[in-house]
Coordinates of C-alpha atoms and ligand atoms in Angstrom, one line a residue:
Chain I
X28 CA 0.0 0.0 0.0
X29 CA 1.2 3.5 -0.8
X30 CA 2.5 5.5 2.1
X31 CA 2.9 9.3 2.5
X32 CA 5.1 11.3 4.8
X33 CA 5.3 14.9 6.0
X34 CA 7.3 16.7 8.7
X35 CA 5.3 18.8 11.1
X36 CA 7.5 21.9 11.1
X37 CA 5.6 23.4 14.1
X38 CA 7.3 20.9 16.3
X39 CA 10.4 19.9 14.4
X40 CA 13.6 21.0 16.1
X41 CA 16.0 20.2 13.3
X42 CA 17.9 17.6 15.3
X43 CA 19.0 15.8 12.2
X44 CA 17.9 12.2 13.1
X45 CA 15.5 11.8 10.2
X46 CA 17.9 13.0 7.6
X47 CA 20.6 10.8 9.1
X48 CA 18.4 7.7 8.7
X49 CA 16.8 8.5 5.4
X50 CA 18.9 11.1 3.6
X51 CA 17.1 10.6 0.3
X52 CA 13.8 11.6 1.8
X53 CA 14.5 14.4 4.3
X54 CA 16.4 17.7 4.0
X55 CA 16.6 21.0 5.9
X56 CA 15.3 24.4 4.9
X57 CA 17.0 27.7 5.6
X58 CA 15.9 27.9 9.2
X59 CA 17.2 24.5 9.9
X60 CA 13.9 22.6 10.0
X61 CA 13.4 19.3 8.3
X62 CA 11.1 18.8 5.3
X63 CA 10.3 16.0 2.9
X64 CA 12.1 16.6 -0.3
X65 CA 9.9 14.3 -2.4
X66 CA 7.2 16.9 -2.8
X67 CA 8.3 20.0 -0.9
X68 CA 6.8 18.6 2.4
X69 CA 3.3 18.4 1.0
X70 CA 2.8 14.6 1.7
X71 CA 1.2 13.9 -1.6
X72 CA 3.8 11.8 -3.4
X73 CA 4.0 8.2 -2.3
X74 CA 7.2 7.2 -0.5
X75 CA 9.3 4.9 -2.9
X76 CA 8.8 1.3 -1.8
X77 CA 12.4 0.7 -1.0
X78 CA 12.5 3.7 1.4
X79 CA 9.5 2.9 3.5
X80 CA 11.5 1.1 6.1
X81 CA 13.9 4.0 6.5
X82 CA 11.1 6.4 6.8
X83 CA 9.3 4.4 9.5
X84 CA 12.6 4.2 11.4
X85 CA 12.9 8.0 11.1
X86 CA 9.4 8.3 12.5
X87 CA 10.3 6.1 15.4
X88 CA 13.5 8.1 16.2
X89 CA 12.1 11.6 15.8
X90 CA 12.5 13.0 19.3
X91 CA 9.5 15.3 18.8
X92 CA 7.1 13.0 16.9
X93 CA 7.2 15.3 14.0
X94 CA 7.6 12.7 11.2
X95 CA 4.0 11.8 10.2
X96 CA 3.2 8.8 8.0
X97 CA -0.2 8.0 6.6
X98 CA -1.8 5.6 4.1
X99 CA -3.5 8.5 2.3
X100 CA -2.1 11.7 0.8
X101 CA -2.1 14.5 3.4
X102 CA -4.7 17.2 3.0
X103 CA -3.5 20.3 1.2
X104 CA -3.5 23.5 3.3
X105 CA -3.3 26.5 1.1
Chain N
X8 CA 20.8 31.4 41.5
X9 CA 20.4 27.7 40.8
X10 CA 20.5 25.2 43.6
X11 CA 22.3 21.9 43.2
X12 CA 20.9 18.4 43.2
X13 CA 23.6 16.2 44.7
X14 CA 23.5 12.9 42.8
X15 CA 26.1 11.2 45.0
X16 CA 23.7 11.3 47.9
X17 CA 21.2 9.2 45.9
X18 CA 23.5 6.5 44.6
X19 CA 24.9 3.5 46.5
X20 CA 28.4 3.4 44.9
X21 CA 31.3 2.8 47.3
X22 CA 34.1 3.0 44.8
X23 CA 34.7 4.8 41.6
X24 CA 34.8 1.4 39.8
X25 CA 31.3 0.5 41.1
X26 CA 30.0 3.7 39.6
X27 CA 31.7 2.9 36.3
X28 CA 29.7 -0.3 36.2
X29 CA 26.3 0.9 37.6
X30 CA 24.3 -1.8 35.7
X31 CA 23.3 -3.9 38.7
X32 CA 22.0 -0.9 40.6
X33 CA 20.1 0.3 37.5
X34 CA 18.5 -3.1 37.2
X35 CA 17.5 -3.2 40.8
X36 CA 15.9 0.3 40.5
X37 CA 14.1 -0.6 37.3
X38 CA 12.7 -3.7 38.8
X39 CA 12.0 -2.8 42.4
X40 CA 11.9 1.0 42.7
X41 CA 11.1 2.3 39.2
X42 CA 9.6 5.5 40.6
X43 CA 11.1 6.5 43.9
X44 CA 11.3 9.6 46.0
X45 CA 14.6 10.5 47.7
X46 CA 13.9 12.2 51.0
X47 CA 17.3 13.7 51.5
X48 CA 17.6 15.4 48.2
X49 CA 13.8 15.8 47.9
X50 CA 13.7 14.5 44.3
X51 CA 11.9 11.8 42.3
X52 CA 14.0 9.3 40.3
X53 CA 12.7 7.3 37.3
X54 CA 14.6 4.5 35.6
X55 CA 12.6 2.6 33.0
X56 CA 12.7 3.4 29.3
X57 CA 9.1 4.5 29.1
X58 CA 9.2 6.7 32.2
X59 CA 12.5 8.4 31.3
X60 CA 11.2 9.1 27.8
X61 CA 8.0 10.5 29.1
X62 CA 9.7 12.8 31.6
X63 CA 12.2 14.1 29.0
X64 CA 9.7 14.8 26.3
X65 CA 6.4 15.7 27.9
X66 CA 7.0 19.4 28.6
X67 CA 3.4 20.0 29.5
X68 CA 3.9 17.9 32.7
X69 CA 7.6 18.0 33.2
X70 CA 9.1 21.4 32.7
X71 CA 12.7 22.4 31.9
X72 CA 12.2 25.7 33.7
X73 CA 13.7 25.0 37.0
X74 CA 15.8 26.3 39.9
X75 CA 17.5 23.1 40.9
X76 CA 19.8 21.2 38.7
X77 CA 22.4 18.5 38.4
X78 CA 24.2 20.4 35.7
X79 CA 26.6 22.9 37.3
X80 CA 25.7 26.3 35.9
X81 CA 28.4 28.4 34.2
X82 CA 28.2 31.1 36.7
X83 CA 25.7 32.8 39.0
X84 CA 23.0 34.9 37.5
X85 CA 24.7 38.0 36.5
X86 CA 21.6 40.1 36.0
X87 CA 21.5 40.2 32.2
X88 CA 18.4 39.0 30.5
X89 CA 18.3 35.3 29.9
X90 CA 16.5 35.2 26.6
X91 CA 19.1 33.0 25.1
X92 CA 19.2 30.2 27.6
X93 CA 18.1 27.1 25.7
X94 CA 18.4 24.4 28.3
X95 CA 16.2 25.9 31.0
X96 CA 13.2 26.9 28.9
X97 CA 10.0 25.3 27.7
X98 CA 8.2 25.6 24.3
X99 CA 7.1 27.9 22.8
X100 CA 9.9 30.1 24.2
X101 CA 12.4 27.3 23.9
X102 CA 11.9 27.1 20.2
X103 CA 12.7 30.8 19.6
X104 CA 15.9 30.4 21.6
X105 CA 17.0 27.2 20.0
X106 CA 16.4 28.6 16.5
X107 CA 19.1 31.1 17.0
X108 CA 21.5 28.2 16.7
X109 CA 19.8 25.3 15.0
X110 CA 20.5 26.2 11.4
X111 CA 24.2 26.1 12.0
X112 CA 24.0 22.5 13.4
X113 CA 21.9 20.7 10.8
X114 CA 23.6 17.8 9.0
X115 CA 23.4 19.8 5.8
X116 CA 25.3 22.7 7.3
X117 CA 27.8 20.3 8.9
X118 CA 28.6 18.8 5.6
X119 CA 30.3 22.0 4.6
X120 CA 32.4 21.7 7.7
X121 CA 33.3 18.1 7.2
X122 CA 36.5 18.7 5.3
X123 CA 37.7 21.0 8.1
X124 CA 36.9 18.4 10.7
X125 CA 38.5 15.7 8.7
X126 CA 41.7 17.7 8.4
X127 CA 41.9 18.3 12.1
X128 CA 41.3 14.6 12.8
X129 CA 44.1 13.6 10.4
X130 CA 46.6 16.0 12.0
X131 CA 45.9 14.5 15.5
X132 CA 46.3 11.0 14.1
X133 CA 49.5 11.9 12.3
X134 CA 50.9 12.9 15.7
X135 CA 50.4 9.5 17.3
X136 CA 53.5 7.5 17.8
X137 CA 52.6 3.8 17.9
X138 CA 56.1 2.8 19.2
X139 CA 55.0 3.8 22.7
X140 CA 52.0 3.8 25.0
X141 CA 49.2 6.2 23.8
X142 CA 47.0 8.1 26.2
X143 CA 43.8 8.3 24.3
X144 CA 42.4 11.1 26.6
X145 CA 45.4 13.3 26.2
X146 CA 46.2 12.7 22.5
X147 CA 42.7 12.6 21.1
X148 CA 39.7 12.7 23.3
X149 CA 40.5 16.1 25.0
X150 CA 42.2 18.1 22.3
X151 CA 40.2 17.0 19.2
X152 CA 36.7 18.3 20.2
X153 CA 38.1 21.5 21.5
X154 CA 40.1 22.2 18.3
X155 CA 37.0 21.4 16.2
X156 CA 34.8 23.7 18.2
X157 CA 37.4 26.4 18.1
X158 CA 37.4 26.1 14.3
X159 CA 33.6 26.2 14.1
X160 CA 33.3 29.1 16.4
X161 CA 36.0 30.9 14.6
X162 CA 38.5 31.5 17.3
X163 CA 42.2 30.9 16.8
X164 CA 42.9 27.3 17.3
X165 CA 46.2 28.0 19.0
X166 CA 44.2 29.6 21.8
X167 CA 42.4 26.4 22.6
X168 CA 44.6 25.7 25.7
X169 CA 43.5 29.0 27.1
X170 CA 39.8 28.5 26.8
X171 CA 40.1 24.8 27.7
X172 CA 41.3 25.9 31.1
X173 CA 38.5 28.4 31.6
X174 CA 35.9 26.0 30.4
X175 CA 37.2 23.3 32.7
X176 CA 36.8 25.6 35.7
X177 CA 33.5 27.1 34.6
X178 CA 31.9 23.7 34.3
X179 CA 33.4 21.9 37.3
X180 CA 30.9 19.7 39.0
X181 CA 29.2 20.8 42.2
X182 CA 31.2 20.1 45.3
X183 CA 29.2 20.2 48.5
X184 CA 32.1 21.2 50.7
X185 CA 33.5 24.0 48.6
X186 CA 30.6 25.7 47.1
X187 CA 31.5 29.3 47.7
X188 CA 35.1 28.9 46.8
X189 CA 34.1 27.1 43.7
X190 CA 31.7 29.8 42.7
X191 CA 34.4 32.4 43.0
X192 CA 36.8 30.4 40.8
X193 CA 34.0 30.0 38.3
X194 CA 33.2 33.6 38.2
X195 CA 36.8 34.6 37.7
X196 CA 37.1 32.1 34.8
X197 CA 33.9 33.3 33.2
X198 CA 35.2 36.8 33.4
X199 CA 38.5 35.8 31.7
X200 CA 36.6 34.0 29.0
X201 CA 34.4 37.0 28.4
X202 CA 37.4 39.4 28.2
X203 CA 39.0 37.1 25.7
X204 CA 36.0 36.8 23.5
X205 CA 35.0 40.5 23.4
X206 CA 37.7 41.7 20.9
X207 CA 37.0 38.6 18.7
X208 CA 33.3 39.5 18.5
X209 CA 34.1 43.2 17.7
X210 CA 36.5 42.0 14.9
X211 CA 33.9 39.7 13.5
X212 CA 31.2 42.4 13.4
X213 CA 33.4 44.2 10.9
X214 CA 34.7 41.1 9.1
X215 CA 32.2 38.3 9.4
X216 CA 33.2 34.8 8.4
X217 CA 31.7 31.4 7.9
X218 CA 31.6 30.5 11.6
X219 CA 29.2 30.3 14.5
X220 CA 30.2 33.5 16.2
X221 CA 29.5 35.4 13.0
X222 CA 26.1 33.6 12.7
X223 CA 25.2 34.7 16.2
X224 CA 26.2 38.3 15.4
X225 CA 23.8 38.2 12.5
X226 CA 21.0 36.4 14.4
X227 CA 18.0 38.3 15.7
X228 CA 15.9 37.8 18.8
X229 CA 12.5 39.6 18.8
X230 CA 13.8 41.8 15.9
X231 CA 16.9 42.9 17.8
X232 CA 20.4 41.6 17.4
X233 CA 21.9 39.7 20.3
X234 CA 24.1 41.7 22.7
X235 CA 27.8 40.9 23.1
X236 CA 27.0 39.5 26.5
X237 CA 24.4 37.1 25.0
X238 CA 26.8 36.0 22.3
X239 CA 29.4 35.2 25.0
X240 CA 26.8 33.3 27.1
X241 CA 25.7 31.2 24.1
X242 CA 29.3 30.4 23.1
X243 CA 30.1 29.4 26.7
X244 CA 27.0 27.2 26.7
X245 CA 28.1 25.5 23.6
X246 CA 31.5 24.7 25.0
X247 CA 29.9 23.5 28.2
X248 CA 27.4 21.2 26.4
X249 CA 29.8 20.0 23.6
X250 CA 33.3 19.5 25.0
X251 CA 33.3 17.1 27.9
X252 CA 30.5 15.1 26.4
X253 CA 32.3 14.5 23.1
X254 CA 35.7 13.8 24.9
X255 CA 33.9 11.3 27.1
X256 CA 32.4 9.6 24.1
X257 CA 35.7 9.2 22.3
X258 CA 37.5 7.9 25.4
X259 CA 34.6 5.5 26.1
X260 CA 34.6 4.1 22.5
X261 CA 38.2 3.0 23.0
X262 CA 37.4 1.7 26.5
X263 CA 34.4 -0.3 25.1
X264 CA 36.5 -1.7 22.2
X265 CA 39.2 -2.9 24.6
X266 CA 37.2 -4.0 27.7
X267 CA 33.5 -4.3 27.0
X268 CA 33.8 -6.0 23.6
X269 CA 37.3 -7.2 22.9
X270 CA 37.7 -8.1 19.2
X271 CA 35.4 -5.5 18.0
X272 CA 38.2 -3.3 16.8
X273 CA 39.3 -5.9 14.2
X274 CA 35.7 -6.1 13.0
X275 CA 35.6 -2.3 12.5
X276 CA 38.9 -2.3 10.8
X277 CA 37.6 -4.8 8.3
X278 CA 34.5 -2.8 7.8
X279 CA 34.8 0.8 8.8
X280 CA 31.2 1.4 7.6
X281 CA 30.2 -0.2 11.0
X282 CA 31.7 2.7 12.9
X283 CA 28.5 4.8 13.2
X284 CA 26.6 1.9 14.8
X285 CA 29.4 1.1 17.1
X286 CA 29.3 4.7 18.3
X287 CA 25.5 4.4 18.9
X288 CA 26.1 1.3 21.0
X289 CA 28.8 3.1 23.1
X290 CA 26.3 5.9 23.6
X291 CA 23.7 3.3 24.8
X292 CA 25.9 1.1 26.9
X293 CA 29.1 3.0 27.9
X294 CA 27.6 6.5 28.6
X295 CA 26.9 4.8 31.8
X296 CA 25.6 7.5 34.1
X297 CA 23.7 10.0 32.0
X298 CA 20.7 11.7 33.7
X299 CA 18.8 14.9 33.4
X300 CA 16.2 16.7 35.7
X301 CA 12.8 18.3 35.1
X302 CA 10.3 20.1 37.4
X303 CA 6.8 18.7 37.8
X304 CA 4.6 21.4 36.2
X305 CA 1.3 20.3 37.5
X306 CA 0.2 17.7 40.0
X307 CA 0.2 14.3 38.3
X308 CA 0.1 10.6 38.8
X309 CA 0.9 9.5 35.2
X310 CA 4.0 7.6 36.5
X311 CA 2.1 6.0 39.4
X312 CA 2.6 8.0 42.6
X313 CA 1.1 11.4 43.1
X314 CA 3.7 14.0 42.2
X315 CA 3.2 17.6 43.2
X316 CA 3.7 20.7 41.2
X317 CA 7.2 22.1 41.8
X318 CA 8.8 18.8 42.8
X319 CA 12.0 17.8 41.0
X320 CA 12.4 14.6 39.0
X321 CA 15.6 13.0 37.7
X322 CA 15.3 10.8 34.6
X323 CA 18.2 8.3 34.5
X324 CA 18.8 7.9 30.8
X325 CA 21.6 5.4 31.3
X326 CA 19.3 3.1 33.2
X327 CA 16.6 3.4 30.5
X328 CA 19.3 2.5 27.9
X329 CA 19.7 -0.9 29.7
X330 CA 16.0 -1.7 29.9
X331 CA 15.3 -5.2 28.6
X332 CA 11.8 -4.1 27.6
X333 CA 13.3 -2.0 24.9
X334 CA 16.6 -3.6 24.2
X335 CA 17.1 -7.4 23.9
X336 CA 20.1 -8.7 25.9
X337 CA 20.4 -5.1 27.0
X338 CA 23.3 -5.9 29.3
X339 CA 25.6 -6.8 26.5
X340 CA 27.5 -4.6 24.1
X341 CA 26.4 -5.5 20.7
X342 CA 26.9 -3.2 17.7
X343 CA 24.6 -5.2 15.5
X344 CA 21.4 -4.6 17.5
X345 CA 18.8 -3.2 15.2
X346 CA 17.5 -0.4 17.5
X347 CA 20.6 0.9 19.2
X348 CA 19.8 4.5 18.0
X349 CA 16.9 4.4 20.3
X350 CA 19.1 5.2 23.3
X351 CA 18.2 8.3 25.3
X352 CA 21.8 9.6 25.8
X353 CA 21.0 12.6 23.7
X354 CA 17.7 13.0 25.5
X355 CA 14.4 13.1 23.6
X356 CA 11.6 15.7 23.1
X357 CA 12.2 19.3 22.2
X358 CA 15.5 19.4 24.1
X359 CA 17.1 16.6 22.1
X360 CA 20.8 17.5 21.9
X361 CA 21.4 20.2 19.4
X362 CA 24.9 19.0 19.0
X363 CA 24.1 15.4 18.2
X364 CA 24.9 15.6 14.5
X365 CA 28.2 17.3 15.2
X366 CA 29.1 14.9 18.0
X367 CA 28.3 11.9 15.7
X368 CA 30.2 13.4 12.9
X369 CA 33.3 14.3 15.0
X370 CA 33.5 10.9 16.6
X371 CA 32.9 9.0 13.4
X372 CA 35.7 11.0 11.7
X373 CA 38.3 10.5 14.4
X374 CA 37.5 6.8 15.0
X375 CA 37.4 6.0 11.3
X376 CA 40.7 7.8 10.7
X377 CA 42.3 6.0 13.6
X378 CA 41.0 2.6 12.6
X379 CA 42.2 3.0 9.0
X380 CA 45.7 4.0 10.3
X381 CA 46.2 1.3 13.0
X382 CA 45.5 -2.4 12.4
X383 CA 44.8 -3.2 16.0
X384 CA 44.8 -1.8 19.6
X385 CA 45.7 -3.6 22.8
X386 CA 45.2 -2.8 26.5
X387 CA 48.0 -2.3 29.0
X388 CA 48.1 -5.3 31.3
X389 CA 48.9 -3.2 34.3
X390 CA 45.9 -0.9 33.7
X391 CA 44.2 -0.2 37.0
X392 CA 40.7 1.2 36.4
X393 CA 40.1 2.7 39.8
X394 CA 43.1 5.0 39.6
X395 CA 42.2 6.2 36.2
X396 CA 38.7 7.4 37.1
X397 CA 37.8 10.9 38.2
X398 CA 34.6 12.6 39.3
X399 CA 32.9 14.5 36.5
X400 CA 29.4 15.7 35.6
X401 CA 28.8 12.2 34.3
X402 CA 29.7 10.5 37.5
X403 CA 33.0 8.8 36.7
X404 CA 35.1 9.6 33.6
X405 CA 38.5 8.2 32.6
X406 CA 41.2 10.8 33.2
X407 CA 43.6 8.8 31.1
X408 CA 43.4 5.6 29.0
X409 CA 46.7 4.2 28.1
X410 CA 46.6 1.8 25.1
X411 CA 49.0 0.3 22.6
X412 CA 48.4 0.5 18.8
X413 CA 49.9 -1.4 15.9
X414 CA 50.4 0.0 12.4
Ligands
HEM16 C1 28.4 12.8 23.0 C2 28.2 14.0 23.0 C3 27.0 14.7 23.6 C4 26.0 14.2 24.5 C5 25.9 12.8 25.1 C6 25.0 15.3 24.7 C7 23.9 15.2 25.5 C8 22.9 16.1 25.6 C9 21.8 16.0 26.4 C10 21.3 14.7 27.1 C11 21.0 17.1 26.2 C12 19.5 17.4 26.6 C13 19.3 18.0 27.9 C14 17.8 18.0 28.3 O1 17.0 17.1 27.8 O2 17.4 18.8 29.0 C15 21.8 18.0 25.3 C16 21.4 19.3 25.0 C17 22.2 20.2 24.3 N1 23.4 19.9 23.7 FE1 24.4 18.1 23.8 N2 25.5 16.4 24.0 C18 26.6 16.1 23.3 C19 27.3 16.9 22.5 C20 27.0 18.2 22.2 C21 27.7 19.1 21.3 C22 29.0 18.7 20.5 C23 27.1 20.3 21.3 C24 27.4 21.6 20.6 C25 28.6 22.0 20.3 C26 26.0 20.2 22.2 C27 25.1 21.1 22.4 C28 23.9 21.0 23.1 C29 22.9 22.1 23.4 C30 23.1 23.5 22.8 C31 21.8 21.5 24.1 C32 20.6 22.3 24.6 C33 19.5 21.8 23.7 C34 18.1 22.2 24.2 O3 17.9 22.4 25.4 O4 17.2 22.4 23.3 N3 25.9 18.9 22.7 N4 23.0 17.4 25.0
SF4_17 S1 13.9 13.9 13.4 FE1 12.1 15.0 13.9 S2 12.8 16.8 15.0 FE2 14.6 15.9 14.2 S3 14.9 17.0 12.2 FE3 13.7 15.2 11.7 S4 11.6 15.9 11.9 FE4 12.8 17.4 12.9

């Protein structure tokens, strides 16, 4: 099943864990907060199959629970 | 002024060596007294993985705004505003303070520093003479992190001995007998540090460079730039948080490779890609006495007993790191465990160590460099642990670690 991921930037502290675990998925913006680089942190592009494990590990090891994974694309906020 | 929590009053260790191997006590506490109140120190102590994690991360119930602490503060409150103190604040204020620094410490930013860190590591490794005994503490663990941070802050690396001295005094652990004397020495060292840094800051205002002090000069808080005083405090805070910790980790990696898991060095030499997971296992297993305190923010019984607002609580991360509920065969050093990054040595929640990516990078760089250079390491048969241990903010630390290395 397809999975989707976003970083909640309201709580992210830019600690680097997620990017250390899944460098192909996460990156940091100017202010040092993480975002999902698949789709500019919109949570609408499915995670590539072979990266799902890394992304779940990143979710587990995010100290602030800011990595959010879902089975559906995330709602767009404009 | 912050009041001390004296950990030694709460632990049963009779010798330094016992404190170096606290695992049996941790197990006893996890099993029989997972949440206990210490009358003498008037603090709660928690030991299991779930409790420790909850206390560190649930800032609604367990606050970082506190007047009593295990961490020796840099100096007494000197009256300036404290709008830059990261450690003793809660969200949302915490977030504004931390953001002054966080961009500089992201892995992406660190990547641009990697070559500089690599060059420093190589220079230290070049200086090692394998024809004699090597003291890991003196030759690598102490000077390497301080040289790296000098480089990143943008202060002349040759001055590192100067500020190493000041920083050592500023962050000396609490000593019940000599509090007032200690506070005087700390204040004098803090003043010397500040006098040293002031002209450097003035110079960087005119000629900014790619370094943390220049970043802080450009940073803004509530639309205003930081004052010189605030920049000095933040710099001092970084040194306090980042030096002894990283030195301790480097030394303990070598100790673990020699004594906790003999043979592992050869395995790492064959496959240096394993170094990062070996470091995580050292952080889990051989960062043996890490703990952090919080203040109960409102009355709660989420951990069982009724805790009252204002009471202090110490979360024993090192005990949590050995919890069988989270880590299989937790009492063994095993770099292959799948979840070793789950350790709580860098804390968790909003205060998760800001310097974790830097510490991981530094230690990976120096260990990998060393392992590539030397085919094996050996212990010294006459090594007497007790006489090599000293009291530090982590309980016991090795003050020297003599080893032999083969090319
Ligand atoms: C092995 C090395 C290190 C360990 C084990 C370590 C451990 C910790 C821990 C446990 C905390 C959290 C305190 C809490 O929950 O209240 C922390 C916070 C912090 N650390 Fe580290 N640290 C290390 C290296 C560094 C380095 C190299 C730096 C920077 C140069 C650094 C800078 C900080 C800062 C600024 C904070 C405050 C973060 C906050 O309160 O949001 N640390 N560290
Ligand atoms: S692990 Fe969590 S807190 Fe850390 S950078 Fe990633 S999203 Fe942010």
